[in-house]
Amino acid sequence: MLFKEKLILTRTSLQCRECKKDYDTAFKYVCDECFGPLDVKYDFPAITKDTFSNREQTYWRYFELLPIESRSNIVSIGAGMTPLIKANNLGKKLGLNNLYIKNDSVNPTFSFKDRPAGVAISKAKEFGLSSVGCASTGNLASATAAHAAKAGLPCHVFAPSNIEMAKIAQALSYGANYIAVDGTYDDANRIAAQIGDSKGIGVVNINMRSHYVEGSKTFSFEVAEQLGWQVPDQLIVPVGSGAMLNAICKGFEELQTVSLLDDVSSMHMIAAQPHGCAPIVDAFKKNSKDVVPVENPDTVAKSLAIGDPGDGRYVLKRLAQYNGFAEECTDKEILDAILLLAQTEGIFTEPAGGVSVSILQKMVEQGRIDANDKVVCYVTGNGLKATEAIMEVLKKPMVMKADISEISAVVN
Ligand SMILES: *Cc1c(COP(=O)(O)O)cnc(C)c1O
Ligand SMILES: [Zn+2]
């Protein structure tokens, strides 16, 4: 409300994903009529490829396609424009000639969550909210807390108590009020939703979700630009809530709308989940439209441990729309894939990225990817955030006496 009074003209509105009812932009995320989620709709200005060239090397270069009205409200810690690496070594191992890794492990807080969190915090600033927060499987906690610190806003994090120590240390360091919930992510999420609404907290992935997901679209804008404004043939996307996969599709569609890309309908979206929490893969394989929640997720890929994925139904729709497939992999396959990526491309990812790489391998083995397809594999988080799990499959270095002849004997 505050916001509407201040602005005469906005270039965005909200629209219900289900019944298509339109709303003015406001601190609001569900449809009054049907309780469907609200998506941001744009009055697109004329955009050319030159609009973005020579701009800052962050995702804010796509300002016209993001839901912030005034540049003065941008809260940036320099996220985005991460490398799209031509993965020749891994490609050779798998028999792929055009394999790319989108490496978001090198974002400022070391995961892709800097994209949605940064946009949501900027919007919270634009709305004039006095505090922010999130429900997190680990990475969102730090992304939200870091951007909140930059914005000078207090931040409340709700996360399950069993996540990796590095992720807790990181979020606490940014000054977050960290609430470790003795339960699953779904428990933390439910509590964050209730407290957020009752206290007027901008919970980035719940009551700010319409704006939050817009940040993840930059994953498509960057890939398209880095490929010289081309549409990839195959996209491998790790899936927790499903918000990112859905947003990546929306991003490519918007680039087509503004005529920066030709027909995007040829791309194949592949959803990757860990075996211990794969409700969307299960539904896909049963050809069901409904996602049955996993009550107690059990996986090394803790950032994907969302038993009741908010956007699960929409991911299934996207897979149907974009010639898609969904596949899962075991903890062992995830950890092996982390090492494969590290030892071929020099990229160290956390288990979520291992899920992407493992499913990439499976898609090749199943003959779903051709040797010359342009493949983009999304690596969404950094290995340093999950060293406990990764150490399990590594040989601990032997401590040796500082003696030249003894050590020389083991260096061959
Ligand atoms: C959150 C997260 C995901 C999953 O994103 P969703 O939008 O919940 O599907 C994937 N990878 C990493 C590293 C994450 O932190
Ligand atoms: Zn509706």
Coordinates of C-alpha atoms and ligand atoms in Angstrom, one line a residue:
M1 CA 0.0 0.0 0.0
L2 CA 2.7 2.4 1.1
F3 CA 4.4 1.6 -2.2
K4 CA 1.4 2.3 -4.4
E5 CA 0.9 5.7 -2.9
K6 CA 4.4 6.7 -3.6
L7 CA 4.4 5.7 -7.3
I8 CA 2.2 7.0 -10.0
L9 CA 3.4 4.7 -12.7
T10 CA 4.7 1.1 -12.4
R11 CA 6.1 -1.0 -15.2
T12 CA 5.1 -4.3 -13.5
S13 CA 1.9 -5.9 -12.2
L14 CA 1.1 -9.3 -10.7
Q15 CA -0.9 -12.0 -12.3
C16 CA -2.4 -15.2 -10.9
R17 CA -0.7 -18.2 -12.4
E18 CA -4.0 -20.2 -12.2
C19 CA -6.9 -17.9 -13.0
K20 CA -4.9 -15.1 -14.6
K21 CA -6.5 -12.4 -12.5
D22 CA -4.4 -9.2 -12.6
Y23 CA -3.3 -7.2 -9.5
D24 CA -1.3 -4.0 -9.0
T25 CA 2.1 -4.7 -7.6
A26 CA 1.9 -5.0 -3.8
F27 CA 3.3 -6.9 -0.9
K28 CA 1.1 -9.8 -1.8
Y29 CA 1.7 -13.3 -3.2
V30 CA -1.5 -15.3 -3.4
C31 CA -4.6 -14.7 -5.5
D32 CA -7.7 -13.6 -3.6
E33 CA -9.9 -15.6 -5.9
C34 CA -8.3 -19.0 -6.1
F35 CA -5.2 -18.9 -3.8
G36 CA -3.0 -19.5 -6.8
P37 CA 0.6 -18.0 -6.8
L38 CA 1.1 -14.5 -8.3
D39 CA 3.7 -14.0 -11.0
V40 CA 5.3 -10.7 -12.0
K41 CA 4.1 -9.4 -15.4
Y42 CA 6.0 -6.6 -17.3
D43 CA 5.3 -3.8 -19.7
F44 CA 8.4 -4.5 -21.6
P45 CA 10.2 -1.6 -23.1
A46 CA 12.0 -1.9 -26.4
I47 CA 15.1 -4.0 -25.8
T48 CA 17.9 -4.9 -28.1
K49 CA 21.1 -7.0 -27.5
D50 CA 23.0 -3.7 -27.1
T51 CA 20.8 -2.7 -24.2
F52 CA 22.8 -5.0 -21.9
S53 CA 26.3 -4.9 -23.4
N54 CA 28.8 -2.7 -21.5
R55 CA 26.8 -2.9 -18.3
E56 CA 27.9 -4.0 -14.8
Q57 CA 29.0 -7.6 -14.5
T58 CA 26.2 -8.5 -12.2
Y59 CA 22.7 -9.8 -12.9
W60 CA 21.5 -6.2 -12.4
R61 CA 22.6 -5.6 -16.0
Y62 CA 19.1 -7.0 -16.9
F63 CA 17.3 -4.3 -14.9
E64 CA 14.5 -3.9 -17.4
L65 CA 13.5 -7.5 -16.9
L66 CA 13.6 -7.4 -13.1
P67 CA 10.7 -6.3 -10.9
I68 CA 12.3 -3.2 -9.3
E69 CA 10.9 0.2 -10.2
S70 CA 13.8 2.4 -9.1
R71 CA 17.5 1.7 -9.4
S72 CA 18.0 3.4 -6.1
N73 CA 16.4 0.4 -4.4
I74 CA 18.9 -2.1 -5.8
V75 CA 20.7 -4.0 -3.0
S76 CA 23.7 -5.6 -4.7
I77 CA 26.7 -7.5 -3.4
G78 CA 27.9 -8.2 -6.9
A79 CA 26.2 -11.4 -7.6
G80 CA 25.6 -12.9 -11.1
M81 CA 27.5 -13.0 -14.4
T82 CA 29.1 -16.1 -13.2
P83 CA 31.2 -18.1 -15.6
L84 CA 29.7 -20.3 -18.3
I85 CA 32.5 -22.8 -18.7
K86 CA 32.9 -24.8 -21.9
A87 CA 33.5 -28.2 -20.2
N88 CA 35.8 -29.9 -22.8
N89 CA 37.3 -32.4 -20.4
L90 CA 34.1 -33.6 -18.8
G91 CA 32.4 -33.4 -22.2
K92 CA 35.0 -35.7 -23.7
K93 CA 34.5 -38.3 -20.9
L94 CA 30.8 -38.3 -21.5
G95 CA 30.9 -38.0 -25.3
L96 CA 29.5 -34.5 -25.5
N97 CA 30.9 -31.9 -27.8
N98 CA 29.1 -28.9 -26.5
L99 CA 28.8 -29.2 -22.8
Y100 CA 28.7 -26.1 -20.6
I101 CA 28.8 -25.7 -16.8
K102 CA 27.0 -22.6 -15.4
N103 CA 29.2 -22.2 -12.4
D104 CA 27.2 -20.4 -9.6
S105 CA 29.4 -21.8 -6.9
V106 CA 31.4 -18.6 -7.2
N107 CA 28.6 -16.2 -6.3
P108 CA 29.3 -13.8 -3.4
T109 CA 27.7 -16.2 -0.8
F110 CA 28.7 -19.2 -2.9
S111 CA 25.4 -20.4 -4.2
F112 CA 22.8 -19.3 -6.9
K113 CA 20.5 -18.1 -4.0
D114 CA 22.1 -14.7 -4.3
R115 CA 19.9 -14.2 -7.4
P116 CA 16.5 -14.6 -5.9
A117 CA 17.5 -13.3 -2.5
G118 CA 19.0 -10.1 -3.9
V119 CA 15.9 -9.3 -5.9
A120 CA 13.6 -10.0 -3.0
I121 CA 15.6 -7.8 -0.6
S122 CA 15.7 -5.0 -3.1
K123 CA 11.9 -5.3 -3.5
A124 CA 11.5 -5.4 0.3
K125 CA 13.5 -2.1 0.4
E126 CA 11.2 -0.7 -2.3
F127 CA 8.1 -1.8 -0.4
G128 CA 9.6 0.0 2.7
L129 CA 9.5 -3.2 4.9
S130 CA 11.4 -3.0 8.1
S131 CA 12.7 -6.6 8.4
V132 CA 13.3 -9.6 6.2
G133 CA 13.8 -13.3 6.6
C134 CA 13.6 -16.7 4.9
A135 CA 12.9 -20.4 5.3
S136 CA 16.1 -22.1 4.2
T137 CA 17.7 -25.5 3.5
G138 CA 21.0 -23.7 4.0
N139 CA 22.1 -21.6 1.1
L140 CA 19.2 -19.1 1.2
A141 CA 20.0 -18.3 4.8
S142 CA 23.4 -16.8 3.8
A143 CA 22.1 -15.2 0.6
T144 CA 19.3 -13.5 2.5
A145 CA 21.4 -12.5 5.5
A146 CA 24.2 -11.1 3.4
H147 CA 21.8 -8.9 1.3
A148 CA 20.0 -7.9 4.4
A149 CA 23.3 -6.8 6.0
K150 CA 24.0 -4.7 2.9
A151 CA 20.5 -3.2 3.0
G152 CA 20.8 -2.5 6.8
L153 CA 17.7 -4.6 7.5
P154 CA 17.3 -7.2 10.3
C155 CA 17.1 -10.8 9.1
H156 CA 15.4 -13.8 10.6
V157 CA 16.4 -17.2 9.3
F158 CA 14.3 -20.4 9.8
A159 CA 16.1 -23.6 9.0
P160 CA 16.1 -27.2 10.0
S161 CA 18.7 -27.9 12.7
N162 CA 20.6 -30.6 10.8
I163 CA 22.2 -28.5 8.0
E164 CA 25.9 -28.2 7.3
M165 CA 28.0 -26.3 9.9
A166 CA 29.6 -24.1 7.2
K167 CA 26.2 -22.8 6.2
I168 CA 25.3 -22.0 9.8
A169 CA 28.6 -20.2 10.4
Q170 CA 28.2 -18.2 7.3
A171 CA 24.6 -17.0 8.0
L172 CA 25.5 -16.2 11.6
S173 CA 28.5 -14.2 10.5
Y174 CA 26.2 -11.9 8.4
G175 CA 24.4 -11.1 11.6
A176 CA 21.2 -13.1 11.1
N177 CA 18.8 -14.0 13.9
Y178 CA 19.2 -17.8 13.2
I179 CA 16.4 -20.0 14.3
A180 CA 17.4 -23.7 14.1
V181 CA 14.1 -25.6 14.0
D182 CA 14.1 -29.2 15.4
G183 CA 12.3 -30.7 12.4
T184 CA 12.3 -30.8 8.6
Y185 CA 12.5 -27.9 6.1
D186 CA 8.7 -28.1 5.7
D187 CA 8.3 -27.5 9.5
A188 CA 10.7 -24.5 9.3
N189 CA 8.8 -23.2 6.2
R190 CA 5.4 -23.4 7.9
I191 CA 6.6 -21.5 11.0
A192 CA 8.3 -18.9 8.8
A193 CA 5.1 -18.4 6.9
Q194 CA 3.0 -17.8 10.0
I195 CA 5.5 -15.6 11.8
G196 CA 6.2 -13.6 8.6
D197 CA 2.6 -12.8 8.0
S198 CA 1.8 -12.0 11.7
K199 CA 4.8 -9.8 12.1
G200 CA 5.0 -8.2 8.7
I201 CA 8.4 -9.7 7.9
G202 CA 9.3 -9.9 4.2
V203 CA 10.1 -13.6 4.1
V204 CA 11.9 -13.7 0.7
N205 CA 10.8 -17.2 -0.4
I206 CA 7.3 -17.1 1.1
N207 CA 5.4 -13.8 1.2
M208 CA 8.0 -12.2 -1.2
R209 CA 8.0 -15.2 -3.5
S210 CA 6.5 -13.5 -6.6
H211 CA 9.5 -11.2 -6.6
Y212 CA 12.0 -13.7 -5.3
V213 CA 11.6 -16.1 -8.2
E214 CA 12.3 -13.3 -10.7
G215 CA 15.9 -13.3 -9.6
S216 CA 16.4 -16.8 -10.7
K217 CA 15.4 -15.8 -14.3
T218 CA 18.8 -14.2 -14.6
F219 CA 20.1 -17.8 -14.8
S220 CA 18.5 -17.9 -18.3
F221 CA 19.4 -14.3 -19.3
E222 CA 23.1 -14.9 -18.5
V223 CA 23.3 -18.3 -20.2
A224 CA 21.5 -16.9 -23.4
E225 CA 23.8 -13.9 -23.5
Q226 CA 27.0 -16.0 -22.8
L227 CA 26.0 -18.4 -25.6
G228 CA 25.7 -15.4 -28.0
W229 CA 21.9 -15.2 -27.6
Q230 CA 21.2 -18.8 -28.4
V231 CA 18.8 -21.3 -26.8
P232 CA 20.5 -24.4 -25.3
D233 CA 19.2 -27.8 -26.4
Q234 CA 19.3 -29.4 -23.0
L235 CA 19.3 -27.9 -19.5
I236 CA 20.0 -29.9 -16.4
V237 CA 18.5 -28.2 -13.3
P238 CA 18.7 -29.4 -9.7
V239 CA 15.3 -29.2 -8.1
G240 CA 14.3 -28.6 -4.5
S241 CA 11.1 -26.4 -4.3
G242 CA 11.1 -26.2 -8.1
A243 CA 11.1 -22.4 -8.0
M244 CA 14.4 -22.1 -9.9
L245 CA 13.4 -24.5 -12.8
N246 CA 10.1 -22.7 -13.3
A247 CA 11.9 -19.3 -13.2
I248 CA 14.5 -20.5 -15.8
C249 CA 11.6 -21.3 -18.2
K250 CA 10.0 -17.9 -17.5
G251 CA 13.3 -16.2 -18.2
F252 CA 13.8 -17.9 -21.6
E253 CA 10.1 -17.1 -22.5
E254 CA 10.6 -13.4 -21.7
L255 CA 13.7 -13.3 -23.9
Q256 CA 11.6 -14.6 -26.7
T257 CA 8.8 -12.1 -25.9
V258 CA 11.3 -9.2 -26.3
S259 CA 12.7 -10.8 -29.5
L260 CA 16.2 -11.5 -28.1
L261 CA 15.8 -15.2 -28.7
D262 CA 14.0 -17.2 -31.4
D263 CA 11.6 -20.0 -30.6
V264 CA 12.5 -21.4 -27.2
S265 CA 10.1 -24.4 -27.4
S266 CA 12.8 -26.7 -28.7
M267 CA 14.7 -26.8 -25.4
H268 CA 14.6 -29.8 -23.1
M269 CA 14.3 -29.2 -19.3
I270 CA 15.7 -31.9 -17.1
A271 CA 14.8 -32.0 -13.4
A272 CA 17.5 -33.5 -11.2
Q273 CA 16.7 -34.7 -7.6
P274 CA 18.4 -36.9 -5.0
H275 CA 17.0 -40.3 -4.3
G276 CA 16.3 -39.5 -0.7
C277 CA 14.0 -36.6 -1.7
A278 CA 12.7 -37.0 -5.2
P279 CA 8.9 -36.3 -5.0
I280 CA 8.9 -34.6 -8.4
V281 CA 10.8 -37.4 -10.1
D282 CA 8.4 -39.9 -8.6
A283 CA 5.3 -38.0 -9.9
F284 CA 6.9 -37.6 -13.3
K285 CA 7.7 -41.3 -13.6
K286 CA 4.1 -42.3 -12.5
N287 CA 2.8 -39.8 -15.1
S288 CA 0.9 -38.1 -12.2
K289 CA 0.0 -34.4 -12.0
D290 CA 0.2 -34.5 -8.2
V291 CA 3.3 -34.5 -6.2
V292 CA 3.1 -36.7 -3.1
P293 CA 5.3 -35.1 -0.3
V294 CA 8.2 -37.0 1.1
E295 CA 7.8 -36.9 4.9
N296 CA 11.4 -37.4 6.0
P297 CA 13.9 -36.5 3.4
D298 CA 17.2 -38.3 3.8
T299 CA 19.9 -37.2 1.4
V300 CA 23.4 -35.9 1.4
A301 CA 22.1 -33.1 -0.9
K302 CA 20.6 -31.1 2.0
S303 CA 19.9 -28.0 -0.1
L304 CA 17.5 -30.1 -2.1
A305 CA 15.8 -31.7 0.9
I306 CA 12.3 -30.2 0.4
G307 CA 9.8 -32.9 1.0
D308 CA 6.8 -30.8 -0.1
P309 CA 8.0 -28.7 -3.0
G310 CA 6.0 -25.5 -3.4
D311 CA 6.4 -25.4 -7.2
G312 CA 6.3 -29.2 -7.7
R313 CA 3.1 -29.2 -9.8
Y314 CA 4.4 -26.4 -12.0
V315 CA 7.7 -28.2 -12.6
L316 CA 5.7 -31.2 -13.9
K317 CA 3.9 -28.7 -16.2
R318 CA 7.2 -27.3 -17.4
L319 CA 8.6 -30.8 -18.1
A320 CA 5.6 -31.5 -20.2
Q321 CA 5.9 -28.2 -22.0
Y322 CA 9.6 -28.4 -22.7
N323 CA 10.2 -32.0 -23.8
G324 CA 11.5 -32.7 -20.3
F325 CA 12.5 -35.6 -18.2
A326 CA 13.1 -36.1 -14.5
E327 CA 15.7 -38.4 -12.9
E328 CA 17.2 -39.2 -9.5
C329 CA 20.5 -40.4 -8.1
T330 CA 21.9 -41.9 -4.9
D331 CA 24.1 -40.3 -2.3
K332 CA 27.1 -42.4 -3.7
E333 CA 26.4 -41.2 -7.2
I334 CA 26.2 -37.6 -6.0
L335 CA 29.6 -37.8 -4.2
D336 CA 31.2 -39.5 -7.2
A337 CA 29.9 -36.8 -9.5
I338 CA 31.3 -34.1 -7.2
L339 CA 34.7 -35.7 -7.6
L340 CA 34.3 -36.2 -11.4
L341 CA 33.5 -32.5 -11.9
A342 CA 36.3 -31.4 -9.6
Q343 CA 38.9 -33.7 -11.3
T344 CA 37.9 -32.9 -14.9
E345 CA 37.0 -29.2 -14.8
G346 CA 38.5 -27.9 -11.6
I347 CA 35.1 -26.9 -10.2
F348 CA 34.3 -27.9 -6.6
T349 CA 30.6 -28.1 -6.0
E350 CA 28.3 -29.1 -3.1
P351 CA 26.0 -32.1 -3.3
A352 CA 23.3 -30.2 -5.2
G353 CA 25.7 -29.6 -8.0
G354 CA 26.7 -33.3 -7.8
V355 CA 23.1 -34.1 -8.4
S356 CA 23.2 -32.1 -11.7
V357 CA 26.3 -33.8 -12.9
S358 CA 25.2 -37.3 -12.0
I359 CA 21.9 -36.8 -13.8
L360 CA 23.8 -35.4 -16.8
Q361 CA 25.7 -38.7 -16.9
K362 CA 22.5 -40.7 -16.7
M363 CA 20.8 -38.7 -19.5
V364 CA 23.8 -39.5 -21.7
E365 CA 23.7 -43.2 -20.7
Q366 CA 20.0 -43.3 -21.4
G367 CA 20.5 -41.9 -24.9
R368 CA 18.5 -38.7 -24.1
I369 CA 21.3 -36.3 -25.1
D370 CA 23.0 -36.3 -28.5
A371 CA 26.7 -35.8 -28.8
N372 CA 26.3 -32.4 -30.5
D373 CA 23.5 -31.0 -28.3
K374 CA 24.3 -27.7 -26.7
V375 CA 24.0 -28.8 -23.0
V376 CA 24.0 -26.5 -20.0
C377 CA 24.5 -28.1 -16.6
Y378 CA 23.6 -25.9 -13.7
V379 CA 26.1 -26.1 -10.8
T380 CA 24.4 -24.1 -8.1
G381 CA 26.5 -24.2 -4.9
N382 CA 30.0 -24.5 -3.6
G383 CA 31.8 -27.6 -2.2
L384 CA 33.3 -25.7 0.7
K385 CA 29.8 -25.5 2.2
A386 CA 29.6 -29.3 2.6
T387 CA 33.0 -30.6 3.3
E388 CA 31.8 -33.1 6.0
A389 CA 29.9 -35.1 3.5
I390 CA 32.5 -35.0 0.8
M391 CA 35.3 -36.0 3.2
E392 CA 33.5 -39.3 3.6
V393 CA 34.6 -40.5 0.2
L394 CA 38.1 -39.1 0.2
K395 CA 41.2 -40.6 1.6
K396 CA 42.3 -38.6 4.7
P397 CA 45.9 -37.5 4.1
M398 CA 48.4 -39.4 6.2
V399 CA 50.3 -37.2 8.6
M400 CA 54.0 -37.7 8.2
K401 CA 57.1 -36.8 10.0
A402 CA 58.9 -33.8 8.4
D403 CA 61.5 -36.1 7.1
I404 CA 62.8 -35.8 3.5
S405 CA 63.5 -39.4 2.8
E406 CA 60.2 -40.7 4.3
I407 CA 58.2 -38.2 2.3
S408 CA 60.2 -38.6 -0.8
A409 CA 59.3 -42.3 -0.8
V410 CA 55.6 -41.4 -1.2
V411 CA 56.1 -38.8 -4.0
N412 CA 56.3 -40.7 -7.3
Ligands
LIG1 C1 17.9 -24.0 -3.2 C2 18.9 -24.7 -4.0 C3 18.5 -25.5 -5.1 C4 17.0 -25.7 -5.5 O1 16.3 -24.5 -5.8 P1 14.7 -24.6 -5.8 O2 14.4 -23.2 -6.3 O3 14.3 -24.8 -4.4 O4 14.3 -25.7 -6.6 C5 19.5 -26.0 -5.9 N1 20.8 -25.9 -5.6 C6 21.2 -25.2 -4.5 C7 22.7 -25.2 -4.2 C8 20.3 -24.6 -3.7 O5 20.7 -23.9 -2.6
ZN2 ZN -6.3 -16.9 -9.1

